[in-house]
């Protein structure tokens, strides 16, 4: 229900978070169907860079993948190979949902239709970001600011207003721009998301369903019971 509501609200994509969210792989087909009733593109953030999971989520009809903890060019190449059909990759054929006609029609349409983001959220990934950005078949780099901040030993991990995090963020964005990739990032609130858009990011996680519910409930409660 939440996925369908968000997809109908005007967002370009709805991301099902299998890494830290409450959604599970078992329920992904149902959530994907809900998103498919809206104009939004169904995305998944996988739990890991695991070919078995990557192929499974794609077989369930997902059209965009954000893969966490990409720390090297080799890891980025493994991610892409699992998501692209031959000759571009090693993905095995057997779509459960979202088949696009015949086998050949599906493969010909699925490869260019898939959107793949590598998450840069470790010191290792940041150090190799230029080579990661040059990975054939990759569509974007996505900054995970909290984990990146932790990995770099920052005092305020995830704080997009922290100057110490600003340079690493710019490093990732610059690498994406030079490689003609989408620059993506998670922002903790709409104000910071707008700041990231002005900065040049083109794919921004700007709202989380549970956060929206909590804020909306708190606002309603303050209006009805202003004295607390």
PDB file of C-alpha atoms in Angstrom:
ATOM      1  CA  UNK A   1       0.000   0.000   0.000  1.00  0.00           C
ATOM      2  CA  UNK A   2       2.796   2.415   0.875  1.00  0.00           C
ATOM      3  CA  UNK A   3       4.661   1.622  -2.345  1.00  0.00           C
ATOM      4  CA  UNK A   4       1.551   2.212  -4.444  1.00  0.00           C
ATOM      5  CA  UNK A   5       0.802   5.489  -2.654  1.00  0.00           C
ATOM      6  CA  UNK A   6       4.340   6.769  -3.136  1.00  0.00           C
ATOM      7  CA  UNK A   7       4.425   5.686  -6.765  1.00  0.00           C
ATOM      8  CA  UNK A   8       1.238   7.624  -7.397  1.00  0.00           C
ATOM      9  CA  UNK A   9       2.523  10.741  -5.636  1.00  0.00           C
ATOM     10  CA  UNK A  10       4.768  11.742  -8.524  1.00  0.00           C
ATOM     11  CA  UNK A  11       8.148  10.245  -7.601  1.00  0.00           C
ATOM     12  CA  UNK A  12      10.229   8.963 -10.514  1.00  0.00           C
ATOM     13  CA  UNK A  13      11.061   5.741  -8.692  1.00  0.00           C
ATOM     14  CA  UNK A  14      10.109   3.775  -5.599  1.00  0.00           C
ATOM     15  CA  UNK A  15      12.984   1.862  -4.009  1.00  0.00           C
ATOM     16  CA  UNK A  16      12.290  -1.318  -2.061  1.00  0.00           C
ATOM     17  CA  UNK A  17      15.047  -1.591   0.534  1.00  0.00           C
ATOM     18  CA  UNK A  18      16.096  -5.201   1.038  1.00  0.00           C
ATOM     19  CA  UNK A  19      19.255  -4.218   2.911  1.00  0.00           C
ATOM     20  CA  UNK A  20      17.895  -2.236   5.862  1.00  0.00           C
ATOM     21  CA  UNK A  21      14.154  -2.008   5.272  1.00  0.00           C
ATOM     22  CA  UNK A  22      11.395  -4.332   6.486  1.00  0.00           C
ATOM     23  CA  UNK A  23      10.604  -5.622   2.982  1.00  0.00           C
ATOM     24  CA  UNK A  24      11.721  -9.136   2.091  1.00  0.00           C
ATOM     25  CA  UNK A  25      12.578 -10.920  -1.109  1.00  0.00           C
ATOM     26  CA  UNK A  26       9.547 -13.158  -0.600  1.00  0.00           C
ATOM     27  CA  UNK A  27       7.220 -10.166  -0.792  1.00  0.00           C
ATOM     28  CA  UNK A  28       8.999  -8.308  -3.574  1.00  0.00           C
ATOM     29  CA  UNK A  29       6.713  -9.583  -6.349  1.00  0.00           C
ATOM     30  CA  UNK A  30       3.663  -8.132  -4.574  1.00  0.00           C
ATOM     31  CA  UNK A  31       5.315  -4.778  -3.904  1.00  0.00           C
ATOM     32  CA  UNK A  32       6.544  -4.680  -7.495  1.00  0.00           C
ATOM     33  CA  UNK A  33       3.006  -5.196  -8.784  1.00  0.00           C
ATOM     34  CA  UNK A  34       1.832  -2.287  -6.649  1.00  0.00           C
ATOM     35  CA  UNK A  35       4.534   0.004  -8.045  1.00  0.00           C
ATOM     36  CA  UNK A  36       3.723  -1.145 -11.593  1.00  0.00           C
ATOM     37  CA  UNK A  37       0.218   0.326 -11.239  1.00  0.00           C
ATOM     38  CA  UNK A  38       1.839   3.774 -10.983  1.00  0.00           C
ATOM     39  CA  UNK A  39       4.138   5.808 -13.268  1.00  0.00           C
ATOM     40  CA  UNK A  40       7.111   5.182 -10.949  1.00  0.00           C
ATOM     41  CA  UNK A  41       9.964   2.814 -11.827  1.00  0.00           C
ATOM     42  CA  UNK A  42      10.375  -0.128  -9.405  1.00  0.00           C
ATOM     43  CA  UNK A  43      13.857  -0.120  -7.862  1.00  0.00           C
ATOM     44  CA  UNK A  44      15.504  -2.349  -5.281  1.00  0.00           C
ATOM     45  CA  UNK A  45      18.456  -1.848  -2.994  1.00  0.00           C
ATOM     46  CA  UNK A  46      19.755  -5.355  -2.549  1.00  0.00           C
ATOM     47  CA  UNK A  47      21.104  -6.761   0.687  1.00  0.00           C
ATOM     48  CA  UNK A  48      24.494  -7.465  -0.874  1.00  0.00           C
ATOM     49  CA  UNK A  49      26.442  -7.759  -4.101  1.00  0.00           C
ATOM     50  CA  UNK A  50      25.273 -11.338  -4.525  1.00  0.00           C
ATOM     51  CA  UNK A  51      24.644 -12.665  -8.065  1.00  0.00           C
ATOM     52  CA  UNK A  52      21.918 -15.030  -6.862  1.00  0.00           C
ATOM     53  CA  UNK A  53      19.949 -12.229  -5.208  1.00  0.00           C
ATOM     54  CA  UNK A  54      20.586  -9.800  -8.058  1.00  0.00           C
ATOM     55  CA  UNK A  55      19.261 -12.207 -10.674  1.00  0.00           C
ATOM     56  CA  UNK A  56      16.285 -13.054  -8.493  1.00  0.00           C
ATOM     57  CA  UNK A  57      15.141  -9.450  -7.974  1.00  0.00           C
ATOM     58  CA  UNK A  58      15.435  -8.793 -11.702  1.00  0.00           C
ATOM     59  CA  UNK A  59      13.421 -11.920 -12.489  1.00  0.00           C
ATOM     60  CA  UNK A  60      10.715 -10.512 -10.194  1.00  0.00           C
ATOM     61  CA  UNK A  61      10.309  -7.499 -12.469  1.00  0.00           C
ATOM     62  CA  UNK A  62      12.542  -4.857 -10.900  1.00  0.00           C
ATOM     63  CA  UNK A  63      13.938  -2.373 -13.430  1.00  0.00           C
ATOM     64  CA  UNK A  64      16.497  -0.578 -11.285  1.00  0.00           C
ATOM     65  CA  UNK A  65      19.065  -1.846  -8.775  1.00  0.00           C
ATOM     66  CA  UNK A  66      21.122  -0.001  -6.175  1.00  0.00           C
ATOM     67  CA  UNK A  67      23.894  -2.341  -5.045  1.00  0.00           C
ATOM     68  CA  UNK A  68      25.469  -1.588  -1.644  1.00  0.00           C
ATOM     69  CA  UNK A  69      29.081  -1.647  -0.503  1.00  0.00           C
ATOM     70  CA  UNK A  70      30.832  -1.523  -3.876  1.00  0.00           C
ATOM     71  CA  UNK A  71      34.461  -1.132  -2.896  1.00  0.00           C
ATOM     72  CA  UNK A  72      36.386  -1.783  -6.110  1.00  0.00           C
ATOM     73  CA  UNK A  73      36.224  -1.968  -9.888  1.00  0.00           C
ATOM     74  CA  UNK A  74      36.171  -5.778  -9.648  1.00  0.00           C
ATOM     75  CA  UNK A  75      33.112  -5.664  -7.395  1.00  0.00           C
ATOM     76  CA  UNK A  76      31.380  -3.225  -9.749  1.00  0.00           C
ATOM     77  CA  UNK A  77      32.066  -5.499 -12.700  1.00  0.00           C
ATOM     78  CA  UNK A  78      30.648  -8.495 -10.802  1.00  0.00           C
ATOM     79  CA  UNK A  79      27.503  -6.481 -10.034  1.00  0.00           C
ATOM     80  CA  UNK A  80      26.983  -5.496 -13.665  1.00  0.00           C
ATOM     81  CA  UNK A  81      27.648  -9.000 -14.997  1.00  0.00           C
ATOM     82  CA  UNK A  82      24.934 -10.455 -12.772  1.00  0.00           C
ATOM     83  CA  UNK A  83      22.396  -7.912 -14.041  1.00  0.00           C
ATOM     84  CA  UNK A  84      23.033  -7.980 -17.805  1.00  0.00           C
ATOM     85  CA  UNK A  85      22.217 -10.803 -20.185  1.00  0.00           C
ATOM     86  CA  UNK A  86      25.002 -12.140 -22.448  1.00  0.00           C
ATOM     87  CA  UNK A  87      27.053 -10.927 -24.181  1.00  0.00           C
ATOM     88  CA  UNK A  88      27.102  -7.932 -21.780  1.00  0.00           C
ATOM     89  CA  UNK A  89      26.916 -10.072 -18.657  1.00  0.00           C
ATOM     90  CA  UNK A  90      26.169 -13.466 -17.093  1.00  0.00           C
ATOM     91  CA  UNK A  91      22.514 -13.084 -16.106  1.00  0.00           C
ATOM     92  CA  UNK A  92      20.577 -16.327 -16.436  1.00  0.00           C
ATOM     93  CA  UNK A  93      17.313 -16.229 -18.358  1.00  0.00           C
ATOM     94  CA  UNK A  94      14.010 -16.953 -16.612  1.00  0.00           C
ATOM     95  CA  UNK A  95      11.870 -13.865 -15.875  1.00  0.00           C
ATOM     96  CA  UNK A  96       9.037 -14.491 -13.419  1.00  0.00           C
ATOM     97  CA  UNK A  97       7.429 -11.084 -13.912  1.00  0.00           C
ATOM     98  CA  UNK A  98       7.826  -8.379 -16.536  1.00  0.00           C
ATOM     99  CA  UNK A  99       8.726 -10.572 -19.511  1.00  0.00           C
ATOM    100  CA  UNK A 100       8.919  -8.521 -22.705  1.00  0.00           C
ATOM    101  CA  UNK A 101       7.732 -10.863 -25.441  1.00  0.00           C
ATOM    102  CA  UNK A 102       9.902 -13.648 -26.814  1.00  0.00           C
ATOM    103  CA  UNK A 103      13.215 -14.664 -25.291  1.00  0.00           C
ATOM    104  CA  UNK A 104      15.153 -12.535 -27.781  1.00  0.00           C
ATOM    105  CA  UNK A 105      12.751  -9.589 -27.452  1.00  0.00           C
ATOM    106  CA  UNK A 106      13.031  -9.713 -23.667  1.00  0.00           C
ATOM    107  CA  UNK A 107      16.826  -9.831 -23.661  1.00  0.00           C
ATOM    108  CA  UNK A 108      17.135  -7.088 -26.269  1.00  0.00           C
ATOM    109  CA  UNK A 109      14.832  -4.807 -24.268  1.00  0.00           C
ATOM    110  CA  UNK A 110      15.903  -5.753 -20.738  1.00  0.00           C
ATOM    111  CA  UNK A 111      19.605  -4.935 -21.083  1.00  0.00           C
ATOM    112  CA  UNK A 112      19.184  -1.275 -22.087  1.00  0.00           C
ATOM    113  CA  UNK A 113      16.089  -0.866 -19.890  1.00  0.00           C
ATOM    114  CA  UNK A 114      17.884  -1.833 -16.669  1.00  0.00           C
ATOM    115  CA  UNK A 115      19.300   0.967 -14.464  1.00  0.00           C
ATOM    116  CA  UNK A 116      22.259  -0.001 -12.280  1.00  0.00           C
ATOM    117  CA  UNK A 117      23.711   2.097  -9.453  1.00  0.00           C
ATOM    118  CA  UNK A 118      26.837   1.176  -7.496  1.00  0.00           C
ATOM    119  CA  UNK A 119      26.769   2.478  -3.927  1.00  0.00           C
ATOM    120  CA  UNK A 120      29.931   4.276  -2.846  1.00  0.00           C
ATOM    121  CA  UNK A 121      29.858   4.115   0.941  1.00  0.00           C
ATOM    122  CA  UNK A 122      33.289   2.961   2.058  1.00  0.00           C
ATOM    123  CA  UNK A 123      36.781   4.438   2.091  1.00  0.00           C
ATOM    124  CA  UNK A 124      37.807   1.674  -0.326  1.00  0.00           C
ATOM    125  CA  UNK A 125      35.053   2.540  -2.763  1.00  0.00           C
ATOM    126  CA  UNK A 126      35.917   6.227  -2.569  1.00  0.00           C
ATOM    127  CA  UNK A 127      39.577   5.486  -3.265  1.00  0.00           C
ATOM    128  CA  UNK A 128      38.670   3.461  -6.377  1.00  0.00           C
ATOM    129  CA  UNK A 129      35.718   5.590  -7.493  1.00  0.00           C
ATOM    130  CA  UNK A 130      37.312   6.731 -10.758  1.00  0.00           C
ATOM    131  CA  UNK A 131      37.852   3.146 -11.920  1.00  0.00           C
ATOM    132  CA  UNK A 132      34.435   2.079 -10.634  1.00  0.00           C
ATOM    133  CA  UNK A 133      32.831   4.852 -12.670  1.00  0.00           C
ATOM    134  CA  UNK A 134      34.444   3.461 -15.824  1.00  0.00           C
ATOM    135  CA  UNK A 135      32.787   0.043 -15.401  1.00  0.00           C
ATOM    136  CA  UNK A 136      31.025  -0.878 -18.663  1.00  0.00           C
ATOM    137  CA  UNK A 137      27.282  -1.265 -18.182  1.00  0.00           C
ATOM    138  CA  UNK A 138      27.095   0.825 -15.021  1.00  0.00           C
ATOM    139  CA  UNK A 139      24.536   3.670 -15.078  1.00  0.00           C
ATOM    140  CA  UNK A 140      25.228   5.574 -11.885  1.00  0.00           C
ATOM    141  CA  UNK A 141      27.088   6.061  -8.612  1.00  0.00           C
ATOM    142  CA  UNK A 142      25.022   6.387  -5.436  1.00  0.00           C
ATOM    143  CA  UNK A 143      26.512   7.922  -2.277  1.00  0.00           C
ATOM    144  CA  UNK A 144      25.626   6.301   1.033  1.00  0.00           C
ATOM    145  CA  UNK A 145      26.620   9.260   3.224  1.00  0.00           C
ATOM    146  CA  UNK A 146      26.230   7.682   6.665  1.00  0.00           C
ATOM    147  CA  UNK A 147      28.283   4.553   6.019  1.00  0.00           C
ATOM    148  CA  UNK A 148      30.776   6.594   4.028  1.00  0.00           C
ATOM    149  CA  UNK A 149      31.161   8.964   6.966  1.00  0.00           C
ATOM    150  CA  UNK A 150      31.657   6.060   9.366  1.00  0.00           C
ATOM    151  CA  UNK A 151      34.210   4.445   7.055  1.00  0.00           C
ATOM    152  CA  UNK A 152      36.160   7.705   6.850  1.00  0.00           C
ATOM    153  CA  UNK A 153      36.103   8.134  10.636  1.00  0.00           C
ATOM    154  CA  UNK A 154      34.091  11.363  10.582  1.00  0.00           C
ATOM    155  CA  UNK A 155      32.572  12.766  13.752  1.00  0.00           C
ATOM    156  CA  UNK A 156      29.237  13.503  12.026  1.00  0.00           C
ATOM    157  CA  UNK A 157      28.649  10.596   9.620  1.00  0.00           C
ATOM    158  CA  UNK A 158      25.732  11.214   7.290  1.00  0.00           C
ATOM    159  CA  UNK A 159      25.534  14.946   8.023  1.00  0.00           C
ATOM    160  CA  UNK A 160      25.389  16.470   4.560  1.00  0.00           C
ATOM    161  CA  UNK A 161      26.126  19.890   6.058  1.00  0.00           C
ATOM    162  CA  UNK A 162      29.471  18.689   7.458  1.00  0.00           C
ATOM    163  CA  UNK A 163      32.371  20.186   5.450  1.00  0.00           C
ATOM    164  CA  UNK A 164      34.394  17.037   6.145  1.00  0.00           C
ATOM    165  CA  UNK A 165      31.842  15.002   4.177  1.00  0.00           C
ATOM    166  CA  UNK A 166      31.478  17.571   1.432  1.00  0.00           C
ATOM    167  CA  UNK A 167      34.729  16.769  -0.346  1.00  0.00           C
ATOM    168  CA  UNK A 168      34.125  12.988  -0.548  1.00  0.00           C
ATOM    169  CA  UNK A 169      30.606  13.646  -1.854  1.00  0.00           C
ATOM    170  CA  UNK A 170      31.975  15.959  -4.525  1.00  0.00           C
ATOM    171  CA  UNK A 171      34.592  13.366  -5.433  1.00  0.00           C
ATOM    172  CA  UNK A 172      31.899  10.784  -6.174  1.00  0.00           C
ATOM    173  CA  UNK A 173      29.715  13.258  -8.059  1.00  0.00           C
ATOM    174  CA  UNK A 174      32.652  14.470 -10.151  1.00  0.00           C
ATOM    175  CA  UNK A 175      33.586  10.886 -11.037  1.00  0.00           C
ATOM    176  CA  UNK A 176      30.014  10.204 -12.132  1.00  0.00           C
ATOM    177  CA  UNK A 177      29.816  13.350 -14.250  1.00  0.00           C
ATOM    178  CA  UNK A 178      33.132  12.635 -15.974  1.00  0.00           C
ATOM    179  CA  UNK A 179      31.982   9.107 -16.823  1.00  0.00           C
ATOM    180  CA  UNK A 180      28.563  10.353 -18.021  1.00  0.00           C
ATOM    181  CA  UNK A 181      26.791   8.477 -15.221  1.00  0.00           C
ATOM    182  CA  UNK A 182      23.919   9.499 -12.986  1.00  0.00           C
ATOM    183  CA  UNK A 183      25.065  10.928  -9.666  1.00  0.00           C
ATOM    184  CA  UNK A 184      22.859   9.607  -6.857  1.00  0.00           C
ATOM    185  CA  UNK A 185      22.709  10.127  -3.103  1.00  0.00           C
ATOM    186  CA  UNK A 186      20.550   9.476  -0.073  1.00  0.00           C
ATOM    187  CA  UNK A 187      19.394  12.658   1.668  1.00  0.00           C
ATOM    188  CA  UNK A 188      17.801  12.511   5.150  1.00  0.00           C
ATOM    189  CA  UNK A 189      15.093  15.092   4.506  1.00  0.00           C
ATOM    190  CA  UNK A 190      13.540  17.086   1.638  1.00  0.00           C
ATOM    191  CA  UNK A 191      15.538  20.232   2.427  1.00  0.00           C
ATOM    192  CA  UNK A 192      18.864  18.406   2.170  1.00  0.00           C
ATOM    193  CA  UNK A 193      17.576  16.601  -0.915  1.00  0.00           C
ATOM    194  CA  UNK A 194      16.895  19.941  -2.588  1.00  0.00           C
ATOM    195  CA  UNK A 195      20.438  21.017  -1.672  1.00  0.00           C
ATOM    196  CA  UNK A 196      21.824  17.886  -3.313  1.00  0.00           C
ATOM    197  CA  UNK A 197      19.776  18.529  -6.459  1.00  0.00           C
ATOM    198  CA  UNK A 198      21.199  22.047  -6.648  1.00  0.00           C
ATOM    199  CA  UNK A 199      24.639  20.544  -6.210  1.00  0.00           C
ATOM    200  CA  UNK A 200      24.200  18.456  -9.349  1.00  0.00           C
ATOM    201  CA  UNK A 201      22.883  15.098  -8.186  1.00  0.00           C
ATOM    202  CA  UNK A 202      20.251  13.670 -10.528  1.00  0.00           C
ATOM    203  CA  UNK A 203      18.923  10.675  -8.579  1.00  0.00           C
ATOM    204  CA  UNK A 204      18.101  11.470  -4.957  1.00  0.00           C
ATOM    205  CA  UNK A 205      16.507   9.382  -2.254  1.00  0.00           C
ATOM    206  CA  UNK A 206      14.528  12.202  -0.679  1.00  0.00           C
ATOM    207  CA  UNK A 207      11.757  10.517   1.336  1.00  0.00           C
ATOM    208  CA  UNK A 208      11.376   7.310   3.346  1.00  0.00           C
ATOM    209  CA  UNK A 209       7.916   5.872   3.889  1.00  0.00           C
ATOM    210  CA  UNK A 210       8.270   5.411   7.647  1.00  0.00           C
ATOM    211  CA  UNK A 211       9.747   8.909   8.075  1.00  0.00           C
ATOM    212  CA  UNK A 212       6.830  10.417   6.147  1.00  0.00           C
ATOM    213  CA  UNK A 213       4.366   8.518   8.318  1.00  0.00           C
ATOM    214  CA  UNK A 214       6.042   9.579  11.565  1.00  0.00           C
ATOM    215  CA  UNK A 215       6.292  13.247  10.522  1.00  0.00           C
ATOM    216  CA  UNK A 216       2.708  13.304   9.269  1.00  0.00           C
ATOM    217  CA  UNK A 217       1.428  11.716  12.470  1.00  0.00           C
ATOM    218  CA  UNK A 218       3.416  14.140  14.629  1.00  0.00           C
ATOM    219  CA  UNK A 219       2.107  17.134  12.661  1.00  0.00           C
ATOM    220  CA  UNK A 220      -1.478  15.904  13.006  1.00  0.00           C
ATOM    221  CA  UNK A 221      -1.069  15.369  16.722  1.00  0.00           C
ATOM    222  CA  UNK A 222       0.408  18.810  17.269  1.00  0.00           C
ATOM    223  CA  UNK A 223      -2.527  20.376  15.410  1.00  0.00           C
ATOM    224  CA  UNK A 224      -5.164  18.461  17.364  1.00  0.00           C
ATOM    225  CA  UNK A 225      -3.390  18.618  20.736  1.00  0.00           C
ATOM    226  CA  UNK A 226      -1.080  21.657  20.546  1.00  0.00           C
ATOM    227  CA  UNK A 227      -0.450  21.741  24.286  1.00  0.00           C
ATOM    228  CA  UNK A 228       1.163  18.288  24.133  1.00  0.00           C
TER     229      UNK A 228
END
